[in-house]
PDB file of C-alpha atoms in Angstrom:
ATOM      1  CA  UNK A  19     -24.966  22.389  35.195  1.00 69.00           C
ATOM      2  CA  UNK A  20     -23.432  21.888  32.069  1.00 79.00           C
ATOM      3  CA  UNK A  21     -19.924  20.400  32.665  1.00 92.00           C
ATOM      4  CA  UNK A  22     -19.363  19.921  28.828  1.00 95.00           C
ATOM      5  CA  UNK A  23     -20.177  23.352  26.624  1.00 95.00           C
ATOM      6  CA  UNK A  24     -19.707  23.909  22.946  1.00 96.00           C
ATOM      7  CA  UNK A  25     -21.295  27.311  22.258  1.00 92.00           C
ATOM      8  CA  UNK A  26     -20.897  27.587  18.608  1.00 95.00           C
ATOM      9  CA  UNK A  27     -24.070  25.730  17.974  1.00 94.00           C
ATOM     10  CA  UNK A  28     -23.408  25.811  14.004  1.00 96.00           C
ATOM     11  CA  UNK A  29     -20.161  26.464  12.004  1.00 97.00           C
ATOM     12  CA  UNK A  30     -19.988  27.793   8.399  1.00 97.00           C
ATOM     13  CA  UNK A  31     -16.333  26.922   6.411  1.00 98.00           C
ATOM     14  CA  UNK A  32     -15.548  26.891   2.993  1.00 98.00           C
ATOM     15  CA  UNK A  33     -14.677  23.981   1.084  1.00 97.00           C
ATOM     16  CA  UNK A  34     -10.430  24.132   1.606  1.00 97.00           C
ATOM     17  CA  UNK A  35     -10.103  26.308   4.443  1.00 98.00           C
ATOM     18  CA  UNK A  36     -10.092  25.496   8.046  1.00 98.00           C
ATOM     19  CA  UNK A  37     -12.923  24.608  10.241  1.00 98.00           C
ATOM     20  CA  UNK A  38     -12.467  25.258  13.975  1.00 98.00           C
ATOM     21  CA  UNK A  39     -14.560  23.616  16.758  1.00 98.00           C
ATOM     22  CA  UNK A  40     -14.326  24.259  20.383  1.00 98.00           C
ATOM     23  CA  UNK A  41     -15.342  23.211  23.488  1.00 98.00           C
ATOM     24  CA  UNK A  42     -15.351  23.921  26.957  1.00 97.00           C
ATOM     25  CA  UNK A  43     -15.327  21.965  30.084  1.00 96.00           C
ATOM     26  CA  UNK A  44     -15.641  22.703  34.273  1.00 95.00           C
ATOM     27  CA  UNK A  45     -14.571  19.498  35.856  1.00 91.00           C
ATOM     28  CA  UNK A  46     -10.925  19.702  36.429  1.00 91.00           C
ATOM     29  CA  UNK A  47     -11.277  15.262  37.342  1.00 90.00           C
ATOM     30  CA  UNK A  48     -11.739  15.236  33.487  1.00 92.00           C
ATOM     31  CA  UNK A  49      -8.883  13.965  31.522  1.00 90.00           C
ATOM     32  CA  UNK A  50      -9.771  12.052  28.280  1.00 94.00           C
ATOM     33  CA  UNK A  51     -11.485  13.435  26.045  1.00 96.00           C
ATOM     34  CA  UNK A  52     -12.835  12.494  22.632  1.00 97.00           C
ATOM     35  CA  UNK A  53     -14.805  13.848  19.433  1.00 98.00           C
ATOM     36  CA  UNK A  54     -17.934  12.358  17.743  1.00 98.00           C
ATOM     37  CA  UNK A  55     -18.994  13.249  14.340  1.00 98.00           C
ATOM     38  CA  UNK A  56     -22.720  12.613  13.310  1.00 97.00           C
ATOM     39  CA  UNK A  57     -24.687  12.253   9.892  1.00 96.00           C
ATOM     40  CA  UNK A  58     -28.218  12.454  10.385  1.00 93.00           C
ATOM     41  CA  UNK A  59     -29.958   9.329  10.885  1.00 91.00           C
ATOM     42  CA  UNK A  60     -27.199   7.745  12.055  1.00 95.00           C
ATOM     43  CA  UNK A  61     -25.216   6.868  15.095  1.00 96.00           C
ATOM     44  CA  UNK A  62     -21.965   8.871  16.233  1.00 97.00           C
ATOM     45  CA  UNK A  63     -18.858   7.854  14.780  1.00 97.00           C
ATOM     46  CA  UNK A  64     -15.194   8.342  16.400  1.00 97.00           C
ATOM     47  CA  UNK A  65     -12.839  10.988  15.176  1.00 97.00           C
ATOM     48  CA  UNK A  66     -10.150  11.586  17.521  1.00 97.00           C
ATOM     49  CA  UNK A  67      -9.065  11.731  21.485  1.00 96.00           C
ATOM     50  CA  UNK A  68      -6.832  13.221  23.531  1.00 96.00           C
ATOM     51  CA  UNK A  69      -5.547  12.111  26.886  1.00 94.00           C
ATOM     52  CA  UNK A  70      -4.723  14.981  29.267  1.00 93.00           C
ATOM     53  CA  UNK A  71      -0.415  14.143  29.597  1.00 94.00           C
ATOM     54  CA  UNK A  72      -0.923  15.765  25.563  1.00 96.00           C
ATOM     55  CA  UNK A  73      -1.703  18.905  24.472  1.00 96.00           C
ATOM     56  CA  UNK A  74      -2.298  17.895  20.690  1.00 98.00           C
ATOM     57  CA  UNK A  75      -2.868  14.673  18.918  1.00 98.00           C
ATOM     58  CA  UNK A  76      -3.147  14.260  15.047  1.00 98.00           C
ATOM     59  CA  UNK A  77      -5.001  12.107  12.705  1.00 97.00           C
ATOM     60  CA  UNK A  78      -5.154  12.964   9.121  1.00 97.00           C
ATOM     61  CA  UNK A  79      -7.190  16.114   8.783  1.00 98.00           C
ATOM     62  CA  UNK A  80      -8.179  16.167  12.102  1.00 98.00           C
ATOM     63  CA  UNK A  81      -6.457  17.339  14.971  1.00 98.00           C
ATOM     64  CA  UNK A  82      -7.275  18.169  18.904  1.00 98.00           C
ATOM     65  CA  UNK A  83      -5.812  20.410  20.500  1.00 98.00           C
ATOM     66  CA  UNK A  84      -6.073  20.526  25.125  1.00 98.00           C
ATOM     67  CA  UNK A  85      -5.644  23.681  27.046  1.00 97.00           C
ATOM     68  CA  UNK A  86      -5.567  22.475  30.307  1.00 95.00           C
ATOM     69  CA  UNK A  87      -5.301  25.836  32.164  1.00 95.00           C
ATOM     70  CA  UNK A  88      -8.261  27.251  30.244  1.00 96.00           C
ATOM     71  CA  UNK A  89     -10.475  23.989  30.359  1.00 96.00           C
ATOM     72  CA  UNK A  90     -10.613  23.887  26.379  1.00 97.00           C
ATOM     73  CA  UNK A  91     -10.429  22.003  23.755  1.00 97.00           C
ATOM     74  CA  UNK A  92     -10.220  22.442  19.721  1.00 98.00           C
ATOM     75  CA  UNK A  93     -10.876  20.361  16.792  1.00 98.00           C
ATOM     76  CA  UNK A  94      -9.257  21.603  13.522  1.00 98.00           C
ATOM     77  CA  UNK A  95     -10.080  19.831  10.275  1.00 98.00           C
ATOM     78  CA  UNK A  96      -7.887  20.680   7.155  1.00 97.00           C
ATOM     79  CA  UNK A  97      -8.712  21.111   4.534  1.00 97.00           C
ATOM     80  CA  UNK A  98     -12.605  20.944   5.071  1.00 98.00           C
ATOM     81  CA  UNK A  99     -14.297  18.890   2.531  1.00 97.00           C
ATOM     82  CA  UNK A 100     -17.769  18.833   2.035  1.00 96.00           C
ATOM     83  CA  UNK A 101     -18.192  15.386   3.367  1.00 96.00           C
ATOM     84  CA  UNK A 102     -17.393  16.455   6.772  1.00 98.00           C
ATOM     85  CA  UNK A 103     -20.928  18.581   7.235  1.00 98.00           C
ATOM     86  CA  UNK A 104     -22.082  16.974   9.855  1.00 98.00           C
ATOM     87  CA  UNK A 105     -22.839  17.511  13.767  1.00 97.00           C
ATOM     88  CA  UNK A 106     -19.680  17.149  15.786  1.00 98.00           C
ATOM     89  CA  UNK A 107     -19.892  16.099  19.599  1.00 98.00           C
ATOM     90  CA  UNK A 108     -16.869  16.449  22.168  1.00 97.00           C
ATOM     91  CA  UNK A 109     -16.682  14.307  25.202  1.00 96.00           C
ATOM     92  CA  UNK A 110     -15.076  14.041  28.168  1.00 95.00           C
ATOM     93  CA  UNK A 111     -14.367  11.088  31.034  1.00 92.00           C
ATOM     94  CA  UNK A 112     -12.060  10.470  33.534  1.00 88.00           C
ATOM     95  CA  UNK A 113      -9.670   7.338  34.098  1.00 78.00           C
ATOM     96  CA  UNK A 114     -10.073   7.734  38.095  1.00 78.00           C
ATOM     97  CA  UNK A 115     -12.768   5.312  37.162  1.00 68.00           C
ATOM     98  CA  UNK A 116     -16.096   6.054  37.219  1.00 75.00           C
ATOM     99  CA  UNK A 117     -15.930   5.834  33.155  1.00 86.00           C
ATOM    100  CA  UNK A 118     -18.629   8.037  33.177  1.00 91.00           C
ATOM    101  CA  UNK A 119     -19.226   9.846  29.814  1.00 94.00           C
ATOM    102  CA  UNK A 120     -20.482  13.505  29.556  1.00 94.00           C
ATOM    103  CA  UNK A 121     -21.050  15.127  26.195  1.00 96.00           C
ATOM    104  CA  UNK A 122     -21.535  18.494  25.033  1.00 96.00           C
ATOM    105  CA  UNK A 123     -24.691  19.740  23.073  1.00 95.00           C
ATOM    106  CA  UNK A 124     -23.097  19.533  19.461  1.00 96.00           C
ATOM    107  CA  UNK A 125     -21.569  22.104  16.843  1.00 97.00           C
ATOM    108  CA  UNK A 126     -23.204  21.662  13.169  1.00 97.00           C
ATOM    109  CA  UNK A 127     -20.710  22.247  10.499  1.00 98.00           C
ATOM    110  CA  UNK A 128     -21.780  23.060   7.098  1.00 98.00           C
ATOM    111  CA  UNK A 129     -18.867  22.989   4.642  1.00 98.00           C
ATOM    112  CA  UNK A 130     -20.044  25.137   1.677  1.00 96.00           C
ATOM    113  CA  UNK A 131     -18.705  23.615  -1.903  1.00 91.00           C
TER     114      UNK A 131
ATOM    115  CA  UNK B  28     -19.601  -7.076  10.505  1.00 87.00           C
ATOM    116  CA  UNK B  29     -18.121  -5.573  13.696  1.00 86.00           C
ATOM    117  CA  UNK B  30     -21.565  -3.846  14.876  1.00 95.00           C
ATOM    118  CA  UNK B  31     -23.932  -2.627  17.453  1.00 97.00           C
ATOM    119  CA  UNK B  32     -27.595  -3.254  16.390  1.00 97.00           C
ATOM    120  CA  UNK B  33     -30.788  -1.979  18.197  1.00 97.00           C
ATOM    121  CA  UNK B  34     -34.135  -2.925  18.327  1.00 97.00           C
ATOM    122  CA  UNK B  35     -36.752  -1.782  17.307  1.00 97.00           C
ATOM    123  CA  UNK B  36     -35.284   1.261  15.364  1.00 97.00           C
ATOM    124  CA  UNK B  37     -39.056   3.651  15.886  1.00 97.00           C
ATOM    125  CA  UNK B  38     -41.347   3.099  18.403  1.00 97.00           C
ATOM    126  CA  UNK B  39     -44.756   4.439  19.268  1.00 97.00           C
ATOM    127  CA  UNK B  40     -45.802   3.815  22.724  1.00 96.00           C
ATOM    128  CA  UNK B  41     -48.168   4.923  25.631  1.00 96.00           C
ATOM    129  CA  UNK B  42     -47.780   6.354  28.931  1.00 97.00           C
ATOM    130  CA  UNK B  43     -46.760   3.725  31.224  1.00 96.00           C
ATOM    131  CA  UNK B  44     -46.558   0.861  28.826  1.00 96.00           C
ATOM    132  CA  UNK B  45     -43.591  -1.473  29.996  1.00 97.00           C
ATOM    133  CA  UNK B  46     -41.230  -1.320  26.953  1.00 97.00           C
ATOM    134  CA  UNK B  47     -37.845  -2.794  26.373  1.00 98.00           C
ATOM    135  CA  UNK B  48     -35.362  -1.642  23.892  1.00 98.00           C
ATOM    136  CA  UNK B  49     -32.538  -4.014  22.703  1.00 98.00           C
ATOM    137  CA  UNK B  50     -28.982  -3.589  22.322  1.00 98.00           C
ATOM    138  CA  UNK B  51     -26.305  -6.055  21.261  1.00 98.00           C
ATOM    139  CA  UNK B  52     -22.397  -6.135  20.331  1.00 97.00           C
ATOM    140  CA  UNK B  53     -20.966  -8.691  18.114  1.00 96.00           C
ATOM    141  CA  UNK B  54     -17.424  -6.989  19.417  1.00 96.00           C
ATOM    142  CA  UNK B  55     -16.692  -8.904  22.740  1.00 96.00           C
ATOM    143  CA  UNK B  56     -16.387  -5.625  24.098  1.00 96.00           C
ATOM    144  CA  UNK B  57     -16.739  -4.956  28.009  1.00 95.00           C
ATOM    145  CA  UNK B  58     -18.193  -1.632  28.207  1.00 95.00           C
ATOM    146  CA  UNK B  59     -21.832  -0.660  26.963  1.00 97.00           C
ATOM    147  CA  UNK B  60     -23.642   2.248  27.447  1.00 97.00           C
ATOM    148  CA  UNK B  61     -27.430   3.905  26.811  1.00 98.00           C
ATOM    149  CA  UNK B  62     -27.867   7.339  25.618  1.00 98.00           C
ATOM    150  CA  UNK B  63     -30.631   9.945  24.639  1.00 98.00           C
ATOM    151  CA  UNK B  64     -30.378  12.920  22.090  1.00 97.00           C
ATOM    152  CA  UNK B  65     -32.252  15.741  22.593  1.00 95.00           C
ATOM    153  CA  UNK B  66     -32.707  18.796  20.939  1.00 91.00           C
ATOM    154  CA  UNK B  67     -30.384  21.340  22.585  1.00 90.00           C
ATOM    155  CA  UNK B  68     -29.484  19.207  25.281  1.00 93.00           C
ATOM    156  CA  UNK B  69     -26.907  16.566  22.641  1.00 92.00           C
ATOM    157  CA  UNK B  70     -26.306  13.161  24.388  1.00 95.00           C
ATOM    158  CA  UNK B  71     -27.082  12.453  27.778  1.00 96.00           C
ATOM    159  CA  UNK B  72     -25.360   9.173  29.133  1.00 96.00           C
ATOM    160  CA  UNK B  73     -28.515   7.259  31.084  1.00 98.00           C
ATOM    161  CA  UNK B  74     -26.813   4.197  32.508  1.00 97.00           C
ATOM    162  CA  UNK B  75     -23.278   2.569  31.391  1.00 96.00           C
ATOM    163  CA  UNK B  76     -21.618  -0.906  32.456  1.00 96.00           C
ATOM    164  CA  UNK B  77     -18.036  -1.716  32.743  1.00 93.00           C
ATOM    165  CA  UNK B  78     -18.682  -5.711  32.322  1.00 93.00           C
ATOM    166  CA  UNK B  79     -21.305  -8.544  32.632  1.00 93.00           C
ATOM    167  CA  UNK B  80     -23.270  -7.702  35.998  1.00 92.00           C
ATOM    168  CA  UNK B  81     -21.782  -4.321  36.699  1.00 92.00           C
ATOM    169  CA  UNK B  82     -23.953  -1.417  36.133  1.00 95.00           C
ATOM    170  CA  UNK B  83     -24.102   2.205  37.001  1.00 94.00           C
ATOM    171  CA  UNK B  84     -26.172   5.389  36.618  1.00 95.00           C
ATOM    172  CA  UNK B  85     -25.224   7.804  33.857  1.00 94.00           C
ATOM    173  CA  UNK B  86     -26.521  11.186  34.070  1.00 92.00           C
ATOM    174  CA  UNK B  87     -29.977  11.352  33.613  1.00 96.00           C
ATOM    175  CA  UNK B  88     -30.896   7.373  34.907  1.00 97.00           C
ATOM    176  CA  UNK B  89     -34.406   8.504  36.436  1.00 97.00           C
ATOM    177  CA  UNK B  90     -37.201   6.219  35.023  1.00 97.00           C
ATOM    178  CA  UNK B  91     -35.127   3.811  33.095  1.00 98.00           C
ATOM    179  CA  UNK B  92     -33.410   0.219  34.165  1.00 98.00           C
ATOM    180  CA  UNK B  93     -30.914  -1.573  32.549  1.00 97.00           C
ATOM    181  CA  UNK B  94     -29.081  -5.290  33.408  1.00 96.00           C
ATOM    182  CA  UNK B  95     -26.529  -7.041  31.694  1.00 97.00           C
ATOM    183  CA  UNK B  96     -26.460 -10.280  32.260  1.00 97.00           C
ATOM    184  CA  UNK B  97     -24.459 -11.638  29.008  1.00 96.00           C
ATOM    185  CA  UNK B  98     -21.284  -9.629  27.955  1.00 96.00           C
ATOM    186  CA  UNK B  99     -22.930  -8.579  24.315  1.00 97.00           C
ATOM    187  CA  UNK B 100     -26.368  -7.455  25.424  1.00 98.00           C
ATOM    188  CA  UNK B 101     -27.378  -4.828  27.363  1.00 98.00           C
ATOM    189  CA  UNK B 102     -31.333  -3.684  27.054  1.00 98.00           C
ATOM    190  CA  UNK B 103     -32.836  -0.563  28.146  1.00 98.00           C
ATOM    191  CA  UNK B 104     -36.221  -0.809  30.155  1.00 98.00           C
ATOM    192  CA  UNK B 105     -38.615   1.942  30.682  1.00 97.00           C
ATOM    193  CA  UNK B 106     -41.117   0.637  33.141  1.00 95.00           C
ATOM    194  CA  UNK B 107     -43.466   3.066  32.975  1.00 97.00           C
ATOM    195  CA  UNK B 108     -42.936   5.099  30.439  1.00 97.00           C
ATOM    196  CA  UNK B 109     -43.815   8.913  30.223  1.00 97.00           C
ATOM    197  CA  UNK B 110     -43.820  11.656  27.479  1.00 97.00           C
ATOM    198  CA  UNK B 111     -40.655  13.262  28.612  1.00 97.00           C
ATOM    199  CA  UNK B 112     -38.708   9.935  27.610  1.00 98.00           C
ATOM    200  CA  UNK B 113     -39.610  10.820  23.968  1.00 98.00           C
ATOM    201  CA  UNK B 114     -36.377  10.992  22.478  1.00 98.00           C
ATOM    202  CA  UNK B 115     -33.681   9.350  20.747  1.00 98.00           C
ATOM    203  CA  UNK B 116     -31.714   6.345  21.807  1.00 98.00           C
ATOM    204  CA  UNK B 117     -28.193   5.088  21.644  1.00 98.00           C
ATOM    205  CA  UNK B 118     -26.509   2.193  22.167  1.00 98.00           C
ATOM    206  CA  UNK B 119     -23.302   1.949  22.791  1.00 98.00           C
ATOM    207  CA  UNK B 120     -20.035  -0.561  23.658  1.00 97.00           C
ATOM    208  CA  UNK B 121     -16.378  -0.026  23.638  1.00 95.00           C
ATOM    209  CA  UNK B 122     -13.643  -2.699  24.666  1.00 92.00           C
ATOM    210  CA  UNK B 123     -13.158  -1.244  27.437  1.00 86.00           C
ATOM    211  CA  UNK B 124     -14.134   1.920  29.501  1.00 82.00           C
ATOM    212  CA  UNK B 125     -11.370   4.337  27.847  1.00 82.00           C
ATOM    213  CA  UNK B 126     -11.854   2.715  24.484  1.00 86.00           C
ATOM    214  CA  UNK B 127     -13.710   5.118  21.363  1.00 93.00           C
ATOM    215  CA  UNK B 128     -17.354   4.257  21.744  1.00 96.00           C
ATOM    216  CA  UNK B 129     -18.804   1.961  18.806  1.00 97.00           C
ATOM    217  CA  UNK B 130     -22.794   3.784  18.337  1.00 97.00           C
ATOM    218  CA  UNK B 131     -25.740   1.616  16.879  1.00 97.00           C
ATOM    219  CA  UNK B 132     -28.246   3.253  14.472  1.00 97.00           C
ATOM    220  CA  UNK B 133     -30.572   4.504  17.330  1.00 97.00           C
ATOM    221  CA  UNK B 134     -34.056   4.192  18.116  1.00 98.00           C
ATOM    222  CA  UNK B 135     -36.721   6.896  17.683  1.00 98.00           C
ATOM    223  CA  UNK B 136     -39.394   6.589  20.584  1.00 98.00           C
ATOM    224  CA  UNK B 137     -42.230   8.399  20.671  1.00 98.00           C
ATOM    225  CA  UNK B 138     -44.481   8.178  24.393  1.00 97.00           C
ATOM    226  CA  UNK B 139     -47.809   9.977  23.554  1.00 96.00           C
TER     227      UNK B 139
END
């Protein structure tokens, strides 16, 4: 049972225009939840979270927006630069405890110069 | 360097040859985690710990161990290992359970 779904599993923007990732979740105990973003042969890197008492938080380029109701979240990056190809992971926990981490299966994003 | 470093970065191995991956924060962080990366199945948490001596199961723990018995290392064991654990490996530690993850470079094991 995946409790963690992004079913976009590539994303094609052009260099300048917005690039839109999404993900889904089923456990309503989740409530922090975070993006990845990974080059190849490398580990993931942080990019942004959001606790559920937010429905958006910004940084930069990058923000995350949290649809409670409809168990989804969004990543927007703007403008996409090439140098943000990459394979983006969401992530979800919950602060009951249990600090358990469960990611999705990944979006690749190609940003085309 | 704030980092997370694992060892050995490839690895080769057998079926059920006793092999130990290492992991290790220079961050004095509390929380440290293991996961694998497989193809259309992205990162599976295996085991996580909150602190020195406190452990617990991730999602997909079956036929690996972990221990932590200093605060900035926190090894992966695969007893007996089998070609299903082929995969690749992540460290990972965050101050504190809530805390953005810090990944290491991952290791690339191959069980033939």
């Amino acid at each position: 049972d995946q409790q963690v779904k992004q079913n976009s599993p590539s994303l094609s923007v052009q260099e300048g225009r917005i690039s839109i990732l999404n993900c889904d979740y089923t456990n309503s105990m989740f409530d922090y939840f975070l993006w990845y973003k990974k080059y190849p042969a490398e580990g993931p890197t942080f990019l942004i979270s959001i606790s559920s008492i937010k429905d958006k938080n910004e940084d930069g380029r990058f923000t995350v927006f949290l649809n409670k109701s409809a168990k989804h979240l969004s990543l927007h990056i703007v403008p996409s630069q090439p140098g943000d190809s990459a394979v983006y992971f969401c992530a979800a926990t919950s602060y009951s405890g249990t600090y358990k981490y469960i990611f999705g299966t990944g979006t690749r994003l190609k940003v085309l110069a | 360097e704030a980092q997370v470093t694992q060892n050995p970065r490839y690895l080769i191995t057998v079926t059920g040859k006793k092999l130990t991956v290492t992991c290790s924060q220079n961050m004095n962080h509390e929380y440290m985690s293991w996961y694998r990366q497989d193809p259309g199945l992205g990162l599976r948490q295996i085991y996580y710990s909150m602190n020195v001596e406190v452990t617990d199961k991730g999602d997909v723990p079956e036929g690996y161990k972990v221990s932590r018995k200093e605060k900035r290392n926190f090894p992966l064991i695969l007893e007996s290992p089998s070609p299903n654990q082929t995969s690749l490996y992540f460290c990972a530690s965050s101050l504190r359970g809530l805390n953005e993850q810090f990944f290491g470079p991952g290791t690339r094991l191959t069980v033939l």
